[in-house]
Coordinates of C-alpha atoms in Angstrom, one line a residue:
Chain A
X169 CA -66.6 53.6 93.5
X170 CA -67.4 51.0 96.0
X171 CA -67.4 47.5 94.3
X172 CA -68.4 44.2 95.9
X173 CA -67.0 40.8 94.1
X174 CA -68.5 37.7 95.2
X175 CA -66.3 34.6 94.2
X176 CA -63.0 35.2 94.2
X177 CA -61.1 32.9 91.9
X178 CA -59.3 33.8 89.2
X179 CA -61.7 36.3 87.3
X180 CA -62.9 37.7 90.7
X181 CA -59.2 38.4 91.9
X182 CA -57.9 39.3 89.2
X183 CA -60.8 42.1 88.8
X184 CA -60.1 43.2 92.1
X185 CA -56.6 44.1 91.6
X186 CA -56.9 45.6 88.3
X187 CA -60.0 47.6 90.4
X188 CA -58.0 48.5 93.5
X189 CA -55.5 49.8 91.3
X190 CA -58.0 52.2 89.6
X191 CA -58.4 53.3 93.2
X192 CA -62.2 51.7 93.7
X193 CA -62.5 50.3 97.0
X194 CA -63.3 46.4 96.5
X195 CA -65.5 44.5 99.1
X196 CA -64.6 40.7 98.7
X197 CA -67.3 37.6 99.1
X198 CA -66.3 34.1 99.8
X199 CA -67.8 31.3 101.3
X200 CA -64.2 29.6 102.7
X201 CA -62.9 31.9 105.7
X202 CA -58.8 31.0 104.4
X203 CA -59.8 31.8 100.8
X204 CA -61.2 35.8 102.6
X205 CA -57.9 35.6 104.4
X206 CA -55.8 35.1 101.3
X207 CA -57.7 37.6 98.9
X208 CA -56.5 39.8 101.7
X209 CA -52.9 39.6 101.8
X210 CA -53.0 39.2 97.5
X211 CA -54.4 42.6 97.6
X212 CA -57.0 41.5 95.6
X213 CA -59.6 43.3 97.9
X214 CA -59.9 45.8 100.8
X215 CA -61.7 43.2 102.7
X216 CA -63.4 40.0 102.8
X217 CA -66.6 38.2 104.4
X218 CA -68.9 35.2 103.5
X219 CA -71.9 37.7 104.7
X220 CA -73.5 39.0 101.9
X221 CA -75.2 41.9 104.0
X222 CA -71.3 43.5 104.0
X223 CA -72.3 44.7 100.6
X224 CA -75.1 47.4 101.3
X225 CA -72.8 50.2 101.0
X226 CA -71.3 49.2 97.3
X227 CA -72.5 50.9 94.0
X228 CA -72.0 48.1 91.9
X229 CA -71.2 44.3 92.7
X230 CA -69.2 41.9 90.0
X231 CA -71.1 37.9 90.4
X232 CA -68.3 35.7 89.6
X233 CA -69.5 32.5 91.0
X234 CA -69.9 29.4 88.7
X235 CA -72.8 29.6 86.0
X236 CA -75.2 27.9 87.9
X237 CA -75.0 29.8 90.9
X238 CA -75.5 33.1 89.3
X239 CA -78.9 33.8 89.9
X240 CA -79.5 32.2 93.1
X241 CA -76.4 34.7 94.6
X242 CA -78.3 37.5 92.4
X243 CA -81.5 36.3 94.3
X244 CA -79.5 36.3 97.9
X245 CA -78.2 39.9 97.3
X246 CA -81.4 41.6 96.2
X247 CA -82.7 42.1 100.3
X248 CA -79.2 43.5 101.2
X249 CA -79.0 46.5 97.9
X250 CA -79.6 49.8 97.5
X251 CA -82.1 50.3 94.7
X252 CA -79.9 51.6 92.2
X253 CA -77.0 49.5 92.7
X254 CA -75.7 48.1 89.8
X255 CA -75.4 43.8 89.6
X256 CA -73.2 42.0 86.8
X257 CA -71.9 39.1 86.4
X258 CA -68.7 37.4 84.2
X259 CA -70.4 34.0 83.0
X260 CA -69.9 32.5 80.1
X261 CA -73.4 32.0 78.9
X262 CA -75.8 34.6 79.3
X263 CA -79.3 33.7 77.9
X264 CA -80.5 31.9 80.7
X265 CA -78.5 33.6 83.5
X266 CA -79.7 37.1 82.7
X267 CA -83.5 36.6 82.4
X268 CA -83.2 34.4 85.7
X269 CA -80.8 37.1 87.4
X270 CA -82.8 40.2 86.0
X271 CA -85.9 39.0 87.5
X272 CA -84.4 39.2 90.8
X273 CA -82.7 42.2 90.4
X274 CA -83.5 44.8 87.2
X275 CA -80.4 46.7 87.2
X276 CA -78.5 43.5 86.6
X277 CA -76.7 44.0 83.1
X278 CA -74.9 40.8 81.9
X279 CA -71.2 40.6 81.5
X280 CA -68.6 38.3 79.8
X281 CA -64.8 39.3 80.1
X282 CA -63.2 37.0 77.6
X283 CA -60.1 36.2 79.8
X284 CA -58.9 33.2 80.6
X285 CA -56.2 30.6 82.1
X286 CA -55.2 27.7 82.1
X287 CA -55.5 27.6 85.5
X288 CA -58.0 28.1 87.7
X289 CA -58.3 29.6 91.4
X290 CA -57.6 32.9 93.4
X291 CA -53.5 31.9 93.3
X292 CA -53.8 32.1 89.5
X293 CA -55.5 35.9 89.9
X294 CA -53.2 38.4 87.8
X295 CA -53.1 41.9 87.2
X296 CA -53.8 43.4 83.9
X297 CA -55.3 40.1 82.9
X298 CA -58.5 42.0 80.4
X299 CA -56.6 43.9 78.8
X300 CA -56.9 43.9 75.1
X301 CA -59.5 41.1 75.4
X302 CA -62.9 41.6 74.1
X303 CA -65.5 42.1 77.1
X304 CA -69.0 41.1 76.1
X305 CA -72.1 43.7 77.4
X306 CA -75.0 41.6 77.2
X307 CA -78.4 43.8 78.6
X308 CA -82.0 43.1 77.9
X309 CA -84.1 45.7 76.5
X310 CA -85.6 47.0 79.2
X311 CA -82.0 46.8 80.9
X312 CA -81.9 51.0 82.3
X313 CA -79.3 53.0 80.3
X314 CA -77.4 53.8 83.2
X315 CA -76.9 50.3 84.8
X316 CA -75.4 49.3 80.9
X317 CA -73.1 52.4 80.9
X318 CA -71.8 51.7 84.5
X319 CA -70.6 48.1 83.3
X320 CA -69.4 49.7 79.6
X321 CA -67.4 52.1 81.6
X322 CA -65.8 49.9 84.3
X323 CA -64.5 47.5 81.8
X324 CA -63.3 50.2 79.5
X325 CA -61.8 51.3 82.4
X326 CA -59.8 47.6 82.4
X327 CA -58.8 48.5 78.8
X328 CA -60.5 45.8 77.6
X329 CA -62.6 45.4 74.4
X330 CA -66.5 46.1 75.3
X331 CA -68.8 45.0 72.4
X332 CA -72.6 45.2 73.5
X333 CA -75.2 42.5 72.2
X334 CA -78.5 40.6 73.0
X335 CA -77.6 37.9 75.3
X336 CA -79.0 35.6 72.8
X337 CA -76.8 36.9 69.7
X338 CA -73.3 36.4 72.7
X339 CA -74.6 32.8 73.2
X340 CA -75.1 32.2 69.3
X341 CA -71.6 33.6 68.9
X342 CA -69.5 31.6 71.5
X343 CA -71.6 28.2 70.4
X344 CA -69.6 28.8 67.0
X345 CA -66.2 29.7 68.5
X346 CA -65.8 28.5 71.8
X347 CA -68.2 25.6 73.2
X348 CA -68.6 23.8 69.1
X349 CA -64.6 23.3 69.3
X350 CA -64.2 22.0 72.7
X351 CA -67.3 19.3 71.6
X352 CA -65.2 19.1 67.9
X353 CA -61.9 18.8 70.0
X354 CA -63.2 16.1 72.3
X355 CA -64.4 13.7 69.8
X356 CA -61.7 13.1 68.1
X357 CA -60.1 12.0 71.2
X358 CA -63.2 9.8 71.3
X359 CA -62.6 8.6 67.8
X360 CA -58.8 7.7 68.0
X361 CA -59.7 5.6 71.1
X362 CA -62.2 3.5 68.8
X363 CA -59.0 2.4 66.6
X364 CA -59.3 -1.9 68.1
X365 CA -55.8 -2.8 66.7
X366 CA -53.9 -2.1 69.4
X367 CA -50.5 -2.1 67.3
X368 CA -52.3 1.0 65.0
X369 CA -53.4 2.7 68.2
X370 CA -50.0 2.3 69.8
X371 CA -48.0 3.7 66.3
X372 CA -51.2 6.5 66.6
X373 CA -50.0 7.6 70.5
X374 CA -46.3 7.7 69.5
X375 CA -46.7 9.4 66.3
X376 CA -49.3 12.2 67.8
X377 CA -47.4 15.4 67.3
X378 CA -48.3 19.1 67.2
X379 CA -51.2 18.9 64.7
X380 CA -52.5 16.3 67.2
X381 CA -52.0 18.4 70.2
X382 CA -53.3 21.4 68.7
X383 CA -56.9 20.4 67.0
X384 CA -57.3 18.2 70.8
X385 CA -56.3 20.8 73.6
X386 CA -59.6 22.1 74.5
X387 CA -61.3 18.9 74.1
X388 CA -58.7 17.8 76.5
X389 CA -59.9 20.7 78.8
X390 CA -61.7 21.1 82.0
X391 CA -64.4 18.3 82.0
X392 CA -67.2 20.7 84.4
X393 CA -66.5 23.8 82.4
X394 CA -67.8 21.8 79.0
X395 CA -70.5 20.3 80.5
X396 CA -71.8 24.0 82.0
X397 CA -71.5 25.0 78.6
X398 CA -73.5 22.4 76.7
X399 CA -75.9 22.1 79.5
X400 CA -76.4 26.9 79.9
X401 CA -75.9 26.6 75.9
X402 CA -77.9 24.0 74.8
X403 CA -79.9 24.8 72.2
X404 CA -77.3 27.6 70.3
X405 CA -74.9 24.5 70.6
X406 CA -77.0 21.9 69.2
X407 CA -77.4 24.4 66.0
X408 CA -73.5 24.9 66.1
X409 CA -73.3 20.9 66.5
X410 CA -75.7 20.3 63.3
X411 CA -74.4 22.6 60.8
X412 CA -71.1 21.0 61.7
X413 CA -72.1 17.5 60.7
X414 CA -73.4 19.0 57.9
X415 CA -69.9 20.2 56.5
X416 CA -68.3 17.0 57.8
X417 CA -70.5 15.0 56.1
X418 CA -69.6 16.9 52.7
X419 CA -65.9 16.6 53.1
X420 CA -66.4 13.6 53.6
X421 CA -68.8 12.4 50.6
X422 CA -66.2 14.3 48.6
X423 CA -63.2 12.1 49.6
X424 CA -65.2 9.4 49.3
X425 CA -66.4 10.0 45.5
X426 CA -62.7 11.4 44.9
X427 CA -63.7 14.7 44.2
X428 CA -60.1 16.2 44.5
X429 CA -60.2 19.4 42.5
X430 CA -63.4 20.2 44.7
X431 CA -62.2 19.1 47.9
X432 CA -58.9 21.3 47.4
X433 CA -61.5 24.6 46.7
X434 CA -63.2 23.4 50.2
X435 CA -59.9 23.3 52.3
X436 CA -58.7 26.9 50.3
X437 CA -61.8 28.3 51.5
X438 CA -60.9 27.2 54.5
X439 CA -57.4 28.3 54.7
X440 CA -58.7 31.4 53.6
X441 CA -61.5 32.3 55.8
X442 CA -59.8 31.9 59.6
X443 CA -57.8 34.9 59.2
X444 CA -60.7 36.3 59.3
X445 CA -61.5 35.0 62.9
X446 CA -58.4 35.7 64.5
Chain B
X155 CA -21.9 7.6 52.2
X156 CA -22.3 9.1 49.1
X157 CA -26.1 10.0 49.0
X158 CA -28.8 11.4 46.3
X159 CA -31.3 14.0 47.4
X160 CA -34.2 14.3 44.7
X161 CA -36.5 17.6 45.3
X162 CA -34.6 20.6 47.4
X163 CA -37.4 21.7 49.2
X164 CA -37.7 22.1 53.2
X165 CA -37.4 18.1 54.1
X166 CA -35.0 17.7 51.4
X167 CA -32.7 20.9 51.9
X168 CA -32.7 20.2 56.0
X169 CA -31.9 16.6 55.4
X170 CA -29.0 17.4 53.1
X171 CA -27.7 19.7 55.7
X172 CA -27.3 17.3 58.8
X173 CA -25.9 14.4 56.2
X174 CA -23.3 16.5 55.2
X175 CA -22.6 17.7 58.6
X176 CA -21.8 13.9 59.2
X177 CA -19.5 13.9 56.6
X178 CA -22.0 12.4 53.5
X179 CA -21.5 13.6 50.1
X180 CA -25.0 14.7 49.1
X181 CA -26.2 14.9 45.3
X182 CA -28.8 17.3 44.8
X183 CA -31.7 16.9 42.2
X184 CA -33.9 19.7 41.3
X185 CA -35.3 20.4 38.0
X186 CA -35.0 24.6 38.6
X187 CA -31.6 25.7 38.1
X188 CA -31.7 28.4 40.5
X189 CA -32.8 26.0 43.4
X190 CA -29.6 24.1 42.4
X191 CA -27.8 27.2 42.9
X192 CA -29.4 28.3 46.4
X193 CA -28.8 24.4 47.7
X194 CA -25.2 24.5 46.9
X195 CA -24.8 28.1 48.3
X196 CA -26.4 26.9 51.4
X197 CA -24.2 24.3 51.9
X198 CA -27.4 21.6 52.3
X199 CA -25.4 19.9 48.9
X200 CA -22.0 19.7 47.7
X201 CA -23.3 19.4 44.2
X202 CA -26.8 19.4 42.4
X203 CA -28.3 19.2 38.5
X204 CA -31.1 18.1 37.7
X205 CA -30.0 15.7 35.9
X206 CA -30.9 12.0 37.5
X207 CA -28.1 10.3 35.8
X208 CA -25.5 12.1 38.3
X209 CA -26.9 9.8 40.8
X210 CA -24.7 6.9 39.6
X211 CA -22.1 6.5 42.3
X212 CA -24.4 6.6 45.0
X213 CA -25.3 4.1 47.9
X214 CA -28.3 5.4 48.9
X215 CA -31.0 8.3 47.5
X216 CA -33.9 10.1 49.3
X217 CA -37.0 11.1 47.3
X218 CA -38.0 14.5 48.5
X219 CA -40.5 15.1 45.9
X220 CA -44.1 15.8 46.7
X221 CA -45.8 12.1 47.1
X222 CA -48.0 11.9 43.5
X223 CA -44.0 12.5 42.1
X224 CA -42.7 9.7 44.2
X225 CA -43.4 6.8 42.2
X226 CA -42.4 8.2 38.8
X227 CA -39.2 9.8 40.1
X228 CA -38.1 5.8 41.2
X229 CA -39.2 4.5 38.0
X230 CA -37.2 8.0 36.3
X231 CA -34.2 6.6 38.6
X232 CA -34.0 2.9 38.0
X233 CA -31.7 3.0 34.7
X234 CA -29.4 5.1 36.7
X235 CA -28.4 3.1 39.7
X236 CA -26.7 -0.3 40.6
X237 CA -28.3 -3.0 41.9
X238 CA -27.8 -2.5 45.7
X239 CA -28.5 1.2 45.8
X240 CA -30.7 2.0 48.3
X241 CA -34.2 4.1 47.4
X242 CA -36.0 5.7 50.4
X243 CA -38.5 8.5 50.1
X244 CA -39.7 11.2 52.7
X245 CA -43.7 11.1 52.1
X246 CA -46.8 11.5 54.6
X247 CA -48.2 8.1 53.3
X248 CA -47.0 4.9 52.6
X249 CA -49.3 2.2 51.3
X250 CA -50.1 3.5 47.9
X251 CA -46.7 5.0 47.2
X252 CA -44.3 1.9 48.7
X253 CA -45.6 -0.6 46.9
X254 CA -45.6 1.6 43.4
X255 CA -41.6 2.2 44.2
X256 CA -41.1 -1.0 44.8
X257 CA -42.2 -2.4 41.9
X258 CA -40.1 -0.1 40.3
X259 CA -36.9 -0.7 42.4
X260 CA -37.1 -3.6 44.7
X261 CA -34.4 -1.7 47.0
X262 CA -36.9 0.7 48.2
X263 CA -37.6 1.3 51.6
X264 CA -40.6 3.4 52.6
X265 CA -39.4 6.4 55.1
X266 CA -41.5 9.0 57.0
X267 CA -40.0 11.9 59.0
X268 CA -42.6 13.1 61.1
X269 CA -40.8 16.8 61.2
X270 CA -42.6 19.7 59.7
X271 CA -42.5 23.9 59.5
X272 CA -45.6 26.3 59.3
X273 CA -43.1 27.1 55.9
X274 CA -42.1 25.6 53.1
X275 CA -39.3 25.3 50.6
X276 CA -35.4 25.2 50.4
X277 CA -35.2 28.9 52.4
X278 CA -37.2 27.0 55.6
X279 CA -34.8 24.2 55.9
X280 CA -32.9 24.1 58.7
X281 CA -30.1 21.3 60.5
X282 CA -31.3 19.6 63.5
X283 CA -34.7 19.3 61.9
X284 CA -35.2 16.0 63.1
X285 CA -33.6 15.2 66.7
X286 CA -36.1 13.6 68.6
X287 CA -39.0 13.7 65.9
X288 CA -40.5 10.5 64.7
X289 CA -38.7 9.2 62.0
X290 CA -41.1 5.6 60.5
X291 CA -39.3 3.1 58.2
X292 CA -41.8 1.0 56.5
X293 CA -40.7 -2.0 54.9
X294 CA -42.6 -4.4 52.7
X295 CA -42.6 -8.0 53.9
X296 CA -40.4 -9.1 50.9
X297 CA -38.1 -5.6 51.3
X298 CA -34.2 -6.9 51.9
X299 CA -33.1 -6.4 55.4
X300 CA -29.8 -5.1 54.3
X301 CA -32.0 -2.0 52.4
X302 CA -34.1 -1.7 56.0
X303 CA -31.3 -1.8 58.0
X304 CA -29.8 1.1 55.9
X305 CA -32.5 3.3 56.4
X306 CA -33.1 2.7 59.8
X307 CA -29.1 3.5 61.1
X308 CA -29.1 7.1 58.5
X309 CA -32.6 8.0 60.3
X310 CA -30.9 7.0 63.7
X311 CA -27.8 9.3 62.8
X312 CA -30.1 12.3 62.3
X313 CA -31.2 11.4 66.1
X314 CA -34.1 11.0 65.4
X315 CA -37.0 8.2 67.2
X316 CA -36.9 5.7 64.6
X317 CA -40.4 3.2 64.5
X318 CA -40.6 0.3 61.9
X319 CA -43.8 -0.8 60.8
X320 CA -46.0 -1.8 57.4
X321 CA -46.9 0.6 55.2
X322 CA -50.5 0.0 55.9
X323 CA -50.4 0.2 60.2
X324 CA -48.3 3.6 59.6
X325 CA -51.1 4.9 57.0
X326 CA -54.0 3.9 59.4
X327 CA -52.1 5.6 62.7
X328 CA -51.3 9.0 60.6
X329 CA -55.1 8.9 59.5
X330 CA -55.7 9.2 63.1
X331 CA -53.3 11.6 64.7
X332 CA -52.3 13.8 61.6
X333 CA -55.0 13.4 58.4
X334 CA -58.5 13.3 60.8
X335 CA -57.5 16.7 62.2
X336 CA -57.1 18.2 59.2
X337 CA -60.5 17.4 58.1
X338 CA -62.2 18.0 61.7
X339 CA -60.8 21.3 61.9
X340 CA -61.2 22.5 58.8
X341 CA -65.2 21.7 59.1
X342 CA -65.1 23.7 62.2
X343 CA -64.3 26.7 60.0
X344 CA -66.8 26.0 57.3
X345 CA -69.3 25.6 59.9
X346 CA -68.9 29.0 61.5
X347 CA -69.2 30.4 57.8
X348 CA -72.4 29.0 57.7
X349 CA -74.0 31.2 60.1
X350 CA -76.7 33.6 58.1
X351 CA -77.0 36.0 60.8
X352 CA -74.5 38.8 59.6
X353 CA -74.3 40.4 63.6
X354 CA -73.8 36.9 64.9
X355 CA -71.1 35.8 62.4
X356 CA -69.8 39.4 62.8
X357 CA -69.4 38.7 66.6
X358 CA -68.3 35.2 66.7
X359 CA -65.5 36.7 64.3
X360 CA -64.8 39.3 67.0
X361 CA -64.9 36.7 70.1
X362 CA -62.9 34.3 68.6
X363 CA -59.5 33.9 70.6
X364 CA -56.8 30.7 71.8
X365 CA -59.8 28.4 71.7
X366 CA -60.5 28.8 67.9
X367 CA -57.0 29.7 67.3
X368 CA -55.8 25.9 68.2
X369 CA -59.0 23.7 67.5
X370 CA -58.9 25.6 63.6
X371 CA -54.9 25.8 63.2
X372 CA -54.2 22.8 60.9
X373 CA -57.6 23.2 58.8
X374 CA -56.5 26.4 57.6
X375 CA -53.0 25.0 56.5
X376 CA -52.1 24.1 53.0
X377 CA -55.0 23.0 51.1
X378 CA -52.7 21.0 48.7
X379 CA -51.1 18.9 51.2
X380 CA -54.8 18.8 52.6
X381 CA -56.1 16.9 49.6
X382 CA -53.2 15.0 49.3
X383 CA -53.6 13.2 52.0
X384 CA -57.0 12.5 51.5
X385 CA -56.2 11.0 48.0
X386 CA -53.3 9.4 49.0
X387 CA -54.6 7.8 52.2
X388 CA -58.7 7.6 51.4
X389 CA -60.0 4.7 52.6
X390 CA -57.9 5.0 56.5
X391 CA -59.5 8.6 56.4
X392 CA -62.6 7.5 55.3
X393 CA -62.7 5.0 58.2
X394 CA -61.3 7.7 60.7
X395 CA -64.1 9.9 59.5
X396 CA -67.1 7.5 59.8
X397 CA -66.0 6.7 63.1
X398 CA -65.4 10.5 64.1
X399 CA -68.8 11.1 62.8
X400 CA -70.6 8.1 65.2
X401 CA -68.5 9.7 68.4
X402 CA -69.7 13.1 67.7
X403 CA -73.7 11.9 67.0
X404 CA -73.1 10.1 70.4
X405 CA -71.6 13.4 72.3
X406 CA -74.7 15.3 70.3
X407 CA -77.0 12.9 71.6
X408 CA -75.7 13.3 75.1
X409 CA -76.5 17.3 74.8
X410 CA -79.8 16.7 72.7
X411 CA -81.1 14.1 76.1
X412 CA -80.0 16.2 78.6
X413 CA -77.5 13.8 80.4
X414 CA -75.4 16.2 81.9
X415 CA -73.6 13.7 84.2
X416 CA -72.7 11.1 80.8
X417 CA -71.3 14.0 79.3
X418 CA -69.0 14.8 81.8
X419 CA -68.1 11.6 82.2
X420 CA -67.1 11.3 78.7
X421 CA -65.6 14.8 78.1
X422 CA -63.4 13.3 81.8
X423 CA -62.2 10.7 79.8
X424 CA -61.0 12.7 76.5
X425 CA -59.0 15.0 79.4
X426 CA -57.9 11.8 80.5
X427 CA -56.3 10.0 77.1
X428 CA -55.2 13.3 75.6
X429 CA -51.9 12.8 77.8
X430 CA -51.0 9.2 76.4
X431 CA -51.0 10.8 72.6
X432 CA -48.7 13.6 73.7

């Protein structure tokens, strides 16, 4: 196939080379004429322009632009395509972007590829990067069959893990396991910082160890990123954000009337339950 | 030095194994005779019964029990020993259970070695288990110097970061960094479980990756050691948890109003203090 990719950071090159190696040819987009240059000589595409117009001859084009600028590139393309061209994406909300982006374009079919660094940028790009991760399908109902089975088969074809949904039941989803822990994670930075005895918030810093660093790393994370996803996810995340103040507020009526039998059942269930999400 | 070790589990077994390396005679307690057995054989004793009286030529012993036996075992001890003998313990709080042994024994000087395994038991322990971990002595204002002192330089020949403070400043950091956590991320868990949507539940089981791995890791530990420290170190928790609880309404608030740009800014400044904990 012919495949265009506009943004390449880290998800758009490292598509590219796992796509080039499945012999497509890739068409690279970026707006920085060095960034072009060094897609190029990573061999993360065949070739690279900011001109959107480059990509008329491609089958189907990957969006991997930040979340807000999803629809206005999906927008941007739609003069330069070929009716049946296929358009996806890789954000990590979909409920808003694909109803925006589908109105521009109706074979657009919503993608999230569950991959990720902890850095960020086309020099992070790697080969082989989805494979064994799960890679979210997300198309509307009146998405057209074949525009869904052109995306299921390209990231099969990555040796990912393709599960299909509503975009509404991926957003739902990732509020619970991906954008309620980095808000969970965060706040208890928050809270530690509130301790006003600066000899207890000293002992705190030096004592922090890997329970510490584990329940705070992604609310230590990437301050745009969680703000995208609070601001794309809103109302699945407020919903997420609710229910957990509920069980908070539980636990903690149960340490605070010294309910211990009860409180141990809690933290078993617990203990007992995340296996089952991992 | 000849030196007691009461309760052969993990802390107990490793700590037996660097104190002989230094050339200690250890006495082990344990009330199983087979654990007697497997401590000798493992060379982490050169002895053990479980009989406390054996403890009589000693200059210094370690409780190793689990904290609620802390207190009793001191009390269980006190006929046993002469005057100066040393009584240190090994648990994750302090208030409650120094001034208890104290009372008991007025040699007793509250110890916490902040070094801990995914395992427990006498077949996890291990030498070295505490070079460059955290190691907090926690005296009592009337505690004899001589006693601290003695605690502090066997901690310091373990090589591990030794940190003095009151039993309440330590309980009140460890609330923070190590007891909060617990609690935050096993509410994350619970939360998840409370979604009634069997496909989105189904899918955020699915999706779940590093993110949910870390931010749920020590709420699905032990649930006994869980409620433990909630019983044994309530009100610091509780006060760690109303405070939590304000931080995340206020981060809630910030999603609920739309203010994107105070949101960033805050999430900038938990990516900011994570560092100084770690």
């Amino acid at each position: 196939m012919q495949i265009g990719i506009v943004g390449l950071g880290l998800i758009g090159g490292s598509l590219g080379l796992d796509l080039r190696a499945l012999g497509h040819r890739v068409y690279g987009i970026a707006r920085r004429p060095d960034t072009c240059v060094a897609a190029v000589g990573l061999g993360a595409v065949d070739s690279a322009t900011s001109d959107l117009a480059s990509l008329a001859p491609v089958d189907l084009v990957m969006v991997c632009t930040p979340i807000a600028a999803i629809a206005p590139t999906v927008e941007a393309l739609a003069p330069h395509l070929s009716p049946e061209t296929v358009v996806t994406d890789v954000g990590s909300v979909k409920g808003a972007v694909v109803t925006a982006a589908a109105a521009h374009w109706p074979w657009f079919v919503g993608g999230h590829p569950m991959a990720g660094k902890a850095e960020a940028g086309l020099a992070a790009a790697e080969a082989n990067l989805f494979v064994n991760r799960a890679y979210v399908v997300t198309p509307l109902a009146e998405t057209p069959p074949a525009a869904i089975s052109r995306v299921q088969d390209l990231a099969q074809s990555l040796q990912a893990k393709v599960l299909t949904c509503s975009p509404s039941d991926h957003d739902r989803a990732v509020a619970w396991i991906s954008h309620l822990p980095v808000m969970v994670s965060s706040s208890l930075i928050q809270a530690c910082l509130q301790e006003s005895d600066g000899t207890v918030l000293a002992l705190a810093k030096a004592l922090a160890s890997s329970g510490f660093a584990s329940t705070s790393r992604v609310g230590g994370g990437n301050p745009e990123l969680g703000m995208m996803m609070a601001r794309y996810n809103r109302e699945a995340l407020l919903e997420s954000l609710r229910n957990y103040q509920d069980q908070l507020t539980q636990l903690t009526q149960l340490i605070d009337g010294e309910q211990w039998s009860t409180l141990e059942a809690l933290l078993t269930r617990s203990q007992q339950a995340r296996p089952e999400f991992l």
